[in-house]
Short mmCIF file of N, CA and C in Angstrom, two decimals:
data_model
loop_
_atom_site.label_atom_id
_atom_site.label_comp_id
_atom_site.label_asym_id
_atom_site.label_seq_id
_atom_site.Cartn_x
_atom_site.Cartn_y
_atom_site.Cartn_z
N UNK A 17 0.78 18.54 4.36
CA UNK A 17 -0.01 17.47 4.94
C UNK A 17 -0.75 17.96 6.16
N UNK A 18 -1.65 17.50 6.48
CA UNK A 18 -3.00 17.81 7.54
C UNK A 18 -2.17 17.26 8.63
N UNK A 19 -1.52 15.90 8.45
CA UNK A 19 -0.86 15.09 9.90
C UNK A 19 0.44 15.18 9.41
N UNK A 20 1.23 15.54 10.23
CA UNK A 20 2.75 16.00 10.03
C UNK A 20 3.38 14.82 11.41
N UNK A 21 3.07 14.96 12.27
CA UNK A 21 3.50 13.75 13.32
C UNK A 21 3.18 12.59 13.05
N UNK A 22 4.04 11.53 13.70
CA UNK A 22 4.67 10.44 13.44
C UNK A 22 3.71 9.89 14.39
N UNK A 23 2.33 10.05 14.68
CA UNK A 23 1.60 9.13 15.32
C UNK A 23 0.94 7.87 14.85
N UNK A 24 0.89 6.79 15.23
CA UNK A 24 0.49 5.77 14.88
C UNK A 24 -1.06 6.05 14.38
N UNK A 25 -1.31 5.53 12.96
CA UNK A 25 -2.82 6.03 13.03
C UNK A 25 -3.60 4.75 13.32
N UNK A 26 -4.74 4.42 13.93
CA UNK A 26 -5.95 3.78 14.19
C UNK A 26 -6.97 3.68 13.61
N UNK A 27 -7.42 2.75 13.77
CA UNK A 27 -9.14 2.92 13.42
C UNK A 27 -9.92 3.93 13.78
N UNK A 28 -10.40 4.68 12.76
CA UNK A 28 -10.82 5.36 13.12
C UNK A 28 -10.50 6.92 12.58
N UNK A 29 -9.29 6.80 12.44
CA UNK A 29 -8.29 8.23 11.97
C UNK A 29 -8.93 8.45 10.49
N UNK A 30 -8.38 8.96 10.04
CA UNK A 30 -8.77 10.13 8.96
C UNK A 30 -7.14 9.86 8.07
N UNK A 31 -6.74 9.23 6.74
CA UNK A 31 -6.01 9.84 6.19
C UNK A 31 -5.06 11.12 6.14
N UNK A 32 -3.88 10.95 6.28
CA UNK A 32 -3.64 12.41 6.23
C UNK A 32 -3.98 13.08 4.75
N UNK A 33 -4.70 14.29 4.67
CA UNK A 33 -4.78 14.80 3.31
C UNK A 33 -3.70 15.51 2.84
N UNK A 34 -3.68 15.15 1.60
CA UNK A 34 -2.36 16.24 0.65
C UNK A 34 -1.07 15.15 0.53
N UNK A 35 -1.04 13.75 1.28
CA UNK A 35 -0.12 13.46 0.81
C UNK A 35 -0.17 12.73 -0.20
N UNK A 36 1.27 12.31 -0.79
CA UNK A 36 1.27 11.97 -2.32
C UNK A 36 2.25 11.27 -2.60
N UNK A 37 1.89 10.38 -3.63
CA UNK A 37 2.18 9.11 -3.97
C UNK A 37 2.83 9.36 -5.50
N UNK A 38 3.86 8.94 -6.05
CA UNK A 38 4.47 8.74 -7.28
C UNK A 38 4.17 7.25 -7.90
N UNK A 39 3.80 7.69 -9.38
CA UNK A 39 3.60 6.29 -9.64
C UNK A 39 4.18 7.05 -10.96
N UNK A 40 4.78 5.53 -11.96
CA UNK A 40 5.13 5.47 -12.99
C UNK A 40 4.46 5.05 -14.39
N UNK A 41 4.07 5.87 -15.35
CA UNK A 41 2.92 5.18 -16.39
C UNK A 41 3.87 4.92 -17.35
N UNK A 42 3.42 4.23 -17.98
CA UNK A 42 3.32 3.27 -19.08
C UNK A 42 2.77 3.78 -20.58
N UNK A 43 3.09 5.57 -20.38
CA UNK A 43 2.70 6.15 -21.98
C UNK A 43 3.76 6.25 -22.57
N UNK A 44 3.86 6.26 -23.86
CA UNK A 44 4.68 6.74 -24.68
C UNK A 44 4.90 8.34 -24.58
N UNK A 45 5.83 9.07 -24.37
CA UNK A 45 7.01 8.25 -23.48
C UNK A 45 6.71 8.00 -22.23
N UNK A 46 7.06 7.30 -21.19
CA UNK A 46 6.71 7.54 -19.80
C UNK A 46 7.07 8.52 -19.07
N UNK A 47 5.61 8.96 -18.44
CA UNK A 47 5.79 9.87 -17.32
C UNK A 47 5.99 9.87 -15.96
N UNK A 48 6.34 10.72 -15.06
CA UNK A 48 5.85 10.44 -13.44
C UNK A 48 4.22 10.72 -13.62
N UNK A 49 3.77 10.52 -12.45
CA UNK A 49 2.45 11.05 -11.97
C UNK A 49 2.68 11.22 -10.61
N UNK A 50 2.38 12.32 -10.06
CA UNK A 50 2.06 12.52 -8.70
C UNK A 50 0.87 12.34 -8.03
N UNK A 51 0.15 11.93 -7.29
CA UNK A 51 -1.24 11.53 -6.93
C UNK A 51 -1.40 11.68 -5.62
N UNK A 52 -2.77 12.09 -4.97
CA UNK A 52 -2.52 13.06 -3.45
C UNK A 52 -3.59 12.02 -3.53
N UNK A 53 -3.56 11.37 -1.51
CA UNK A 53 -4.39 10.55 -1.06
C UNK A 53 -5.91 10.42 -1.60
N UNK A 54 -6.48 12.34 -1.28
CA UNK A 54 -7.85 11.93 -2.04
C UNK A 54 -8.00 11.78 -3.54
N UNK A 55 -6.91 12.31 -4.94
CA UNK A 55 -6.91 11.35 -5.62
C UNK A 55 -7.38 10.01 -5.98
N UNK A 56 -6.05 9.58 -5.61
CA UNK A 56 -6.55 7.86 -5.27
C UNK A 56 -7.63 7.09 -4.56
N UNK A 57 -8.12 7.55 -3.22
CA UNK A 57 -8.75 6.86 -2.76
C UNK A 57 -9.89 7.43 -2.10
N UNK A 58 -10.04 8.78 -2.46
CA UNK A 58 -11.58 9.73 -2.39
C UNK A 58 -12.51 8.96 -2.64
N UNK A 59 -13.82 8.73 -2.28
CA UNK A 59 -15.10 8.25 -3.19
C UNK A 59 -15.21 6.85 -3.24
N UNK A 60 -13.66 6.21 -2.78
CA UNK A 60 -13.98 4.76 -2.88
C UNK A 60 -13.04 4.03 -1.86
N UNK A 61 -14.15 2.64 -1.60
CA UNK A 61 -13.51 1.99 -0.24
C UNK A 61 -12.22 1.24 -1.00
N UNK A 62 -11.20 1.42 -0.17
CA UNK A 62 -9.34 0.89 -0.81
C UNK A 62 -9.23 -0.04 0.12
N UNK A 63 -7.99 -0.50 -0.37
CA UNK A 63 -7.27 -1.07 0.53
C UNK A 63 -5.75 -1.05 0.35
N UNK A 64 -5.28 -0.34 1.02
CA UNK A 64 -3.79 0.03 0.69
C UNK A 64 -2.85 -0.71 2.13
N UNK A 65 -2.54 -1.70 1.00
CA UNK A 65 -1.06 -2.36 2.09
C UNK A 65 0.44 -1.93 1.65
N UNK A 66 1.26 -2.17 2.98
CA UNK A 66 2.23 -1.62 2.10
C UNK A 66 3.40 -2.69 2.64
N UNK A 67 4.42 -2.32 2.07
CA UNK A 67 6.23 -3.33 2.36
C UNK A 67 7.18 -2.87 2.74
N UNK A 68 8.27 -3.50 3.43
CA UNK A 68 9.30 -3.17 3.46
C UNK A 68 10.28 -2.75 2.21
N UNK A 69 10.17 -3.50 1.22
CA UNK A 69 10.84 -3.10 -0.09
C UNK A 69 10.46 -4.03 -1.11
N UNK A 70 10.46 -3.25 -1.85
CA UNK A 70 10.15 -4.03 -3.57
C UNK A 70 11.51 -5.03 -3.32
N UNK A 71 11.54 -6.24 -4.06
CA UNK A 71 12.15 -7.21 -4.75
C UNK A 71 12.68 -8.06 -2.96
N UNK A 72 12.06 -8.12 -2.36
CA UNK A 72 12.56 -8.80 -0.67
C UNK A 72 12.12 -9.48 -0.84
N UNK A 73 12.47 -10.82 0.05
CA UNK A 73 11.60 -12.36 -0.01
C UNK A 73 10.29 -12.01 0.50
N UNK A 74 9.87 -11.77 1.42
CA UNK A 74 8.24 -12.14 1.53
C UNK A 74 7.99 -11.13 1.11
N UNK A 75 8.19 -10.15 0.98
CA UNK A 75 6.72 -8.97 0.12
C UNK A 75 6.85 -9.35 -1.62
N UNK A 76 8.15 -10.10 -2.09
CA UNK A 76 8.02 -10.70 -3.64
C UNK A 76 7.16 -11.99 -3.57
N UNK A 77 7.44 -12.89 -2.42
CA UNK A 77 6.83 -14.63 -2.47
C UNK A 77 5.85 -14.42 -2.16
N UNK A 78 5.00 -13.50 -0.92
CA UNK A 78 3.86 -14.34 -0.50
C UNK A 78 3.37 -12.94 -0.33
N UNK A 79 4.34 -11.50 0.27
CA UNK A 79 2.19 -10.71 0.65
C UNK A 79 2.04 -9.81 -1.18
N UNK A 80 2.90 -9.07 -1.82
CA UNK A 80 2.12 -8.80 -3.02
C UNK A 80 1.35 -9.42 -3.50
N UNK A 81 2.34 -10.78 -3.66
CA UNK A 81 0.93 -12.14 -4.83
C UNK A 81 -0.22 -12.53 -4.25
N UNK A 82 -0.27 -11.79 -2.63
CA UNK A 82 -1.46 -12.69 -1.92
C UNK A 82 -2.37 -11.61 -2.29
N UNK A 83 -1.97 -10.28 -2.34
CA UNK A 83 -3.16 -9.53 -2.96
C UNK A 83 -3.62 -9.68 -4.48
N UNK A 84 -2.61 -9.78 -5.43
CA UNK A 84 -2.89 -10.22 -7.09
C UNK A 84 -3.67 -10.88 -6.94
N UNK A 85 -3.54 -12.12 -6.33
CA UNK A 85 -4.54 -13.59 -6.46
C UNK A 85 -6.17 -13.03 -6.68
N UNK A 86 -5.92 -12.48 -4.89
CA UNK A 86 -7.17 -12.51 -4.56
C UNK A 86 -7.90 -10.96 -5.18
N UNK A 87 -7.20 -10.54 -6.19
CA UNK A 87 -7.75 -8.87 -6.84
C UNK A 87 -9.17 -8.73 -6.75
N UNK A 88 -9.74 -10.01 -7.77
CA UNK A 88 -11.27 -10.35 -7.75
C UNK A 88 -11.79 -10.68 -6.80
N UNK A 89 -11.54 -11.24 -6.13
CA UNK A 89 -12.47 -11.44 -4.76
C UNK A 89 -12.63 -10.21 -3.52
N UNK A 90 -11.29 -9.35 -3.32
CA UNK A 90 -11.59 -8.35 -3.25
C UNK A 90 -12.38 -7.38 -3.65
N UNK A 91 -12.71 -7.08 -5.02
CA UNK A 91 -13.39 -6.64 -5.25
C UNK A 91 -14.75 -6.83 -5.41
N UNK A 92 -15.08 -7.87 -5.32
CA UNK A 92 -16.32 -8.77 -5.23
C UNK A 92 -17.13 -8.15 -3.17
N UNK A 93 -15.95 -8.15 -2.52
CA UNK A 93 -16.06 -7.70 -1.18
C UNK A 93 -16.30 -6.51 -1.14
N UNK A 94 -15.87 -5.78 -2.40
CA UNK A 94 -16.03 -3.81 -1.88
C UNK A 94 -15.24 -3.35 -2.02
N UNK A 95 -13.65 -4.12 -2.24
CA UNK A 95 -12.04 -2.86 -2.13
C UNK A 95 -12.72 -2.42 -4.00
N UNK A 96 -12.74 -1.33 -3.90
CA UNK A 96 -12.80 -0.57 -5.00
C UNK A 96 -11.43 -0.86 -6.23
N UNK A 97 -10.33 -0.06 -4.79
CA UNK A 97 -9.21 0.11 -5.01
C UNK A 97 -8.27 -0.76 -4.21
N UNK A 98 -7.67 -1.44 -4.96
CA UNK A 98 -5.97 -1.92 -4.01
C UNK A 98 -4.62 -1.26 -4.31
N UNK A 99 -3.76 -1.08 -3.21
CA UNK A 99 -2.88 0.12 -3.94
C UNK A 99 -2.00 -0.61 -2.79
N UNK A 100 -0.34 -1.32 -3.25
CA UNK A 100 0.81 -1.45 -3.09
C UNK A 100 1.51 -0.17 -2.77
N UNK A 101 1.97 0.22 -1.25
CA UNK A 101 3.10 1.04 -0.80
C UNK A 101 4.32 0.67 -0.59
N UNK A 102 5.93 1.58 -1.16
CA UNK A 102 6.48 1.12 -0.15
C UNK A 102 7.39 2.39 -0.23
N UNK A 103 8.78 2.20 0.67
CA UNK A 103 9.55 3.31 0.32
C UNK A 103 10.22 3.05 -0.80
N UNK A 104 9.90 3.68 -2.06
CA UNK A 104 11.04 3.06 -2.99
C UNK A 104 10.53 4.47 -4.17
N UNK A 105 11.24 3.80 -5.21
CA UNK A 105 11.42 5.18 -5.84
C UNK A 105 10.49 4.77 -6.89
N UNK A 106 9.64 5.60 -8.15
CA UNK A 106 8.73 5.02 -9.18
C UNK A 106 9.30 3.96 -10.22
N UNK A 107 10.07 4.29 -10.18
CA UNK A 107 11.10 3.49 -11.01
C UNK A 107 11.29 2.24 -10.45
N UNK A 108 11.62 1.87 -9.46
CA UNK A 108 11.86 0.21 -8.78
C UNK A 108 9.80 -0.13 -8.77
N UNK A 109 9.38 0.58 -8.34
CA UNK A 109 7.89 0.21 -8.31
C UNK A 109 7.13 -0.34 -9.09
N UNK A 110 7.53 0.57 -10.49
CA UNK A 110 6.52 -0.23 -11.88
C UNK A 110 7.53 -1.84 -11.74
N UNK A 111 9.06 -1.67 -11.99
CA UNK A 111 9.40 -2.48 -12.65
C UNK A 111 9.35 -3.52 -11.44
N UNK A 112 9.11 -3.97 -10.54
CA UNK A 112 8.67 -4.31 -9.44
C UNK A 112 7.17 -5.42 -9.78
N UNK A 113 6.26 -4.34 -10.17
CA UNK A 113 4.77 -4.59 -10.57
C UNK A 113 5.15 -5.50 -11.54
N UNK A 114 5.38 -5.23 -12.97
CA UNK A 114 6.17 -5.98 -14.17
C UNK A 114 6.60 -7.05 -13.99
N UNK A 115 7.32 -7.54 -12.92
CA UNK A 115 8.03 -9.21 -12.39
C UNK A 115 7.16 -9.69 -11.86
N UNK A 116 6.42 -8.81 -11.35
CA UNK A 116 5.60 -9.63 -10.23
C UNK A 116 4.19 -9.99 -11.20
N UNK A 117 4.05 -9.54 -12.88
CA UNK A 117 2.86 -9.73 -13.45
C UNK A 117 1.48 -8.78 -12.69
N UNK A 118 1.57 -7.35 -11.85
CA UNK A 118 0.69 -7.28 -11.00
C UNK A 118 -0.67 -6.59 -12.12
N UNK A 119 -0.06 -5.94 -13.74
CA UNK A 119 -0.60 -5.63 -14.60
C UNK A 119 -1.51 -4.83 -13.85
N UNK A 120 -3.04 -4.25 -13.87
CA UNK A 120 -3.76 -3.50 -13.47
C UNK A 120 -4.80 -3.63 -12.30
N UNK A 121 -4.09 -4.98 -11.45
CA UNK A 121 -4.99 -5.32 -10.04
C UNK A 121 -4.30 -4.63 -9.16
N UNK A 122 -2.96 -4.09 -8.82
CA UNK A 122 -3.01 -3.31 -7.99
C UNK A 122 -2.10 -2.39 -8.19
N UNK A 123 -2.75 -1.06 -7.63
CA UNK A 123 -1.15 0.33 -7.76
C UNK A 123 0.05 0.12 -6.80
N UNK A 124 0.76 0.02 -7.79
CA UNK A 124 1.74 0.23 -7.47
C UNK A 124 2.62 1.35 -6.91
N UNK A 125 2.51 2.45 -5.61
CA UNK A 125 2.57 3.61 -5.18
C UNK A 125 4.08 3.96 -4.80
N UNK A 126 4.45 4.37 -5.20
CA UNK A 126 6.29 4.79 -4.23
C UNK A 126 5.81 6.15 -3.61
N UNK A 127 6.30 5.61 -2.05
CA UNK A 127 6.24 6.87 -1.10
C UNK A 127 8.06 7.62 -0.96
N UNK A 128 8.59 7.82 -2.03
CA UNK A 128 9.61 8.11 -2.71
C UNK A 128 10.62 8.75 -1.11
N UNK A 129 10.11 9.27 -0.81
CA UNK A 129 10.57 10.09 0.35
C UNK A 129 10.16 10.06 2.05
N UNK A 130 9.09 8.82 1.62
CA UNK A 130 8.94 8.04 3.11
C UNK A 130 8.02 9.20 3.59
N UNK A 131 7.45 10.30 2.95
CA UNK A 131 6.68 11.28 4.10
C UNK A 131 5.35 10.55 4.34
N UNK A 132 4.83 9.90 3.42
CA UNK A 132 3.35 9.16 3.69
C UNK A 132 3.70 8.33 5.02
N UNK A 133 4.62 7.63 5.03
CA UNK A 133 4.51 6.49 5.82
C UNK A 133 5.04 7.26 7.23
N UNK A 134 5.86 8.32 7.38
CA UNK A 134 5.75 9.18 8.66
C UNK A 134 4.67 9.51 8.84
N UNK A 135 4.06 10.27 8.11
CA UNK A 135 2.80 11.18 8.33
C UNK A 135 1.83 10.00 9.41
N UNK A 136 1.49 8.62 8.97
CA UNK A 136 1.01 7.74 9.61
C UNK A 136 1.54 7.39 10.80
N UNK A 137 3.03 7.34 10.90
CA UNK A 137 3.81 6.97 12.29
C UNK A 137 4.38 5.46 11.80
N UNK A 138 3.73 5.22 10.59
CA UNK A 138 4.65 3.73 10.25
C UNK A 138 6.16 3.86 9.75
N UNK A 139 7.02 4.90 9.82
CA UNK A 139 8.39 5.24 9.09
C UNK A 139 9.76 4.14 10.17
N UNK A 140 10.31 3.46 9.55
CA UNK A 140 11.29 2.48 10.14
C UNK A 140 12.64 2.78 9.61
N UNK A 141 13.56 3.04 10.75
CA UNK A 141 14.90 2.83 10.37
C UNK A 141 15.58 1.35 10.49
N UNK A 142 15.68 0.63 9.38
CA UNK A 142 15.82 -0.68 9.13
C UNK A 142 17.48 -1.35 8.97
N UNK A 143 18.07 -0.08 9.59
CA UNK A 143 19.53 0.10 9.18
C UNK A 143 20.51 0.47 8.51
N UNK A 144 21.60 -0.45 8.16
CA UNK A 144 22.51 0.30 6.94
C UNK A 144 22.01 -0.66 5.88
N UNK A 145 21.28 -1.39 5.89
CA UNK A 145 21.22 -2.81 4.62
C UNK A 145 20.02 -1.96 3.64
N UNK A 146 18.75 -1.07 4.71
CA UNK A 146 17.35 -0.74 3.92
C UNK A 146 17.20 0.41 3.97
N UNK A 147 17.84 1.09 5.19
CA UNK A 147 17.71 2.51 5.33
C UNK A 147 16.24 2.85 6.42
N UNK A 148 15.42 3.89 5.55
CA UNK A 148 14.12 4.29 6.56
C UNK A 148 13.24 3.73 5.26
N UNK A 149 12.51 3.00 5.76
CA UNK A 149 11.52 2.55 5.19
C UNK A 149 10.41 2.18 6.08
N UNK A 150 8.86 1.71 5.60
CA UNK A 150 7.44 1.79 6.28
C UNK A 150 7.39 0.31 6.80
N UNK A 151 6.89 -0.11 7.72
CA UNK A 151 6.58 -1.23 8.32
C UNK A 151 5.75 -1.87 7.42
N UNK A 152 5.56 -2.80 7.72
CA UNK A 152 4.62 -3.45 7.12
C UNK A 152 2.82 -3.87 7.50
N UNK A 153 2.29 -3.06 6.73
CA UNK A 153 0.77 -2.86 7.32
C UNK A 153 -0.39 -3.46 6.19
N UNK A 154 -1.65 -3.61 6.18
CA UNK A 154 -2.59 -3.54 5.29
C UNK A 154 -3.86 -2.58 6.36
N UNK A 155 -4.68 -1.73 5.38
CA UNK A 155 -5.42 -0.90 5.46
C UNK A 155 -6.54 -0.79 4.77
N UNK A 156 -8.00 -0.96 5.31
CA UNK A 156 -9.47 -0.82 4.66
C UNK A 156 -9.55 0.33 4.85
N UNK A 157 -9.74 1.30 3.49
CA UNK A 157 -10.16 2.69 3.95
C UNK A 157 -11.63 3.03 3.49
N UNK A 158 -12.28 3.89 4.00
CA UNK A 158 -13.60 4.26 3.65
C UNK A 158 -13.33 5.18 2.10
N UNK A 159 -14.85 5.79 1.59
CA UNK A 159 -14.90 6.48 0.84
C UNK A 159 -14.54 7.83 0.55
N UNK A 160 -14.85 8.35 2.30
CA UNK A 160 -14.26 9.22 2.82
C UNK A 160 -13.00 9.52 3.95
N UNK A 161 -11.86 8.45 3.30
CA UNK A 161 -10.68 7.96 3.97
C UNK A 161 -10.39 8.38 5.27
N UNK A 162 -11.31 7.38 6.00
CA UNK A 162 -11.76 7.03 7.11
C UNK A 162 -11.37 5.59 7.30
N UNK A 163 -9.74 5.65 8.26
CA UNK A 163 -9.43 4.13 8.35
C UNK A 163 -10.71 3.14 8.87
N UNK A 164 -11.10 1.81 8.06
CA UNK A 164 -12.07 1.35 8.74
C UNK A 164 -11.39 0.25 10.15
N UNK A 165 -10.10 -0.18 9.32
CA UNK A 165 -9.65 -1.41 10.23
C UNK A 165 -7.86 -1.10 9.76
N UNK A 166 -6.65 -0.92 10.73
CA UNK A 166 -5.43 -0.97 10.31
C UNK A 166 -4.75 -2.15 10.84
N UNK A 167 -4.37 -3.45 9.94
CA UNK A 167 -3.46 -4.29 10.24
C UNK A 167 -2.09 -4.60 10.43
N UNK A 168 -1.23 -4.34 11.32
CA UNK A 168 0.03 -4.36 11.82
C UNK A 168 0.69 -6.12 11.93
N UNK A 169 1.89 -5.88 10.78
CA UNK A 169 2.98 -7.00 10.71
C UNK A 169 3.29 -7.59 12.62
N UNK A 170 3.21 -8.87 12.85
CA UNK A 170 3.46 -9.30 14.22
C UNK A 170 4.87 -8.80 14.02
N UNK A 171 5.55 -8.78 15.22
CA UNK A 171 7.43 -8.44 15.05
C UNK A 171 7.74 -10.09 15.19
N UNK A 172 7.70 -10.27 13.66
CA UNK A 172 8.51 -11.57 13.67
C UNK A 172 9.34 -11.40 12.33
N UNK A 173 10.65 -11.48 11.92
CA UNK A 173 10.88 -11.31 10.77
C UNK A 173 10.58 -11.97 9.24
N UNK A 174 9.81 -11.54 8.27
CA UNK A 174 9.94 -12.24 7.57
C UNK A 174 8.25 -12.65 7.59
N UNK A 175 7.38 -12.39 8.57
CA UNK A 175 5.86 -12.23 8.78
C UNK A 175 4.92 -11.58 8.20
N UNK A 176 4.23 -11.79 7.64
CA UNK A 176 3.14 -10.79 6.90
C UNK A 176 1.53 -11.38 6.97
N UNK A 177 1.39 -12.84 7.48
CA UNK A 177 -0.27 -13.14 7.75
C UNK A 177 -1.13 -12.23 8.40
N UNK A 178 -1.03 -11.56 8.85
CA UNK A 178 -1.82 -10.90 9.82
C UNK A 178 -2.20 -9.35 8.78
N UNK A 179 -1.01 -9.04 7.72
CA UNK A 179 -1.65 -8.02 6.65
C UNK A 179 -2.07 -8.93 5.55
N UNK A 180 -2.09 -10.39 4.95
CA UNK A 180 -1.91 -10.85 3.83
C UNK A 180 -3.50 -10.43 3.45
N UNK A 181 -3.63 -10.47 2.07
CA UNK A 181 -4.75 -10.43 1.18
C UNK A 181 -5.81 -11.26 2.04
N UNK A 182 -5.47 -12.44 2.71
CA UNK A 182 -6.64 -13.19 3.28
C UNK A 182 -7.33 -12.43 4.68
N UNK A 183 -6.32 -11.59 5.28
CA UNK A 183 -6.67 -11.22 5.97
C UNK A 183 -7.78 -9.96 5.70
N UNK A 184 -6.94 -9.29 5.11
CA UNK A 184 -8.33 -8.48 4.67
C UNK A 184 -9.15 -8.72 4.11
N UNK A 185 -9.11 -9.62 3.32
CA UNK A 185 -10.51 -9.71 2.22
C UNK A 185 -11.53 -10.76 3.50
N UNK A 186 -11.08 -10.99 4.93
CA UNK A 186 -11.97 -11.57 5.87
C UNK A 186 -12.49 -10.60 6.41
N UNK A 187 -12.25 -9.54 6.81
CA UNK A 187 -12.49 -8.12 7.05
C UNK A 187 -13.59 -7.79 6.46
N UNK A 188 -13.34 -7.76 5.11
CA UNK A 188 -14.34 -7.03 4.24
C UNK A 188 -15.65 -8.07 4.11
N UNK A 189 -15.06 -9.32 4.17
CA UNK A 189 -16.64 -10.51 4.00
C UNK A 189 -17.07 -10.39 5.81
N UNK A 190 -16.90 -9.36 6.41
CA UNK A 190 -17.69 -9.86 7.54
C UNK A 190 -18.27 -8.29 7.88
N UNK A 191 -17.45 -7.34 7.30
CA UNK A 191 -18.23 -5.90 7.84
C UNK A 191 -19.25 -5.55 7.04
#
């Protein structure tokens, strides 16, 4: 990775390059896939939010589905791409996507080993209940993954308006 420290990134920052994301397909038989930031989100404006953990009350009730909803209208705004982070493994991720119906509006990414979400400075030790897992953020990235705007969870537990789908897709209808 290009950013190896745990600094908070900003508006403004640069992706770290080289890091990489596991996702789980859906071929006969199923494979892993490994996928490196410019992969995914080279060439096109994203928006990658991410969770505390697959199957938790608010990232299952209200911020995943707030991005599903709004997939189309997002994209109507410019997110090319929407792409679901969290710390979890490919395996909890698809089947994760699958309950949640997220079908092909958004990736579903496991940062399997939490280095993405260090590399950014978002990495959380959440205790003995979750372990180290990523805060909770949403992110407009450029074409040339160039954060445009990074949204940070208020410290309230159980909070996510301030990353939800509405929030960004207000972002994107005003830049």
């Amino acid at each position: 990775l290009d950013c190896l420290s745990n600094a908070k990134m900003l508006t403004g920052d640069l992706l770290p390059k080289g890091a990489s994301f596991m996702m789980r397909t859906d071929t006969c038989p199923p494979t892993m896939e490994t996928l490196t930031t410019e992969q995914l989100f080279g060439g096109k404006r994203s928006v990658i939010f991410a969770v505390p953990g697959a199957f938790t009350p608010t990232c299952s009730e209200k911020h995943l589905p707030s991005f599903v909803t709004l997939r189309e209208e997002l994209r109507a705004a410019g997110a090319e791409v929407v792409a679901c982070v969290s710390v979890n493994d490919p395996f909890v991720m698809r089947e994760w996507g699958l309950a949640q119906k997220v079908e092909d509006k958004v990736l579903m990414l496991a940062d399997g080993d939490g280095s993405f979400s260090e590399a950014i400075g978002e990495l959380v030790d959440k205790g003995a209940a979750m372990g180290k897992r990523c805060n909770r953020y949403a992110m407009v990235v450029d074409k040339d993954l160039k954060i445009e705007i990074m949204l940070k969870e208020a410290p309230v537990s159980g909070s996510y308006g301030e990353t939800s789908a509405e929030s960004v897709l207000k972002f994107l209808k005003g830049a």
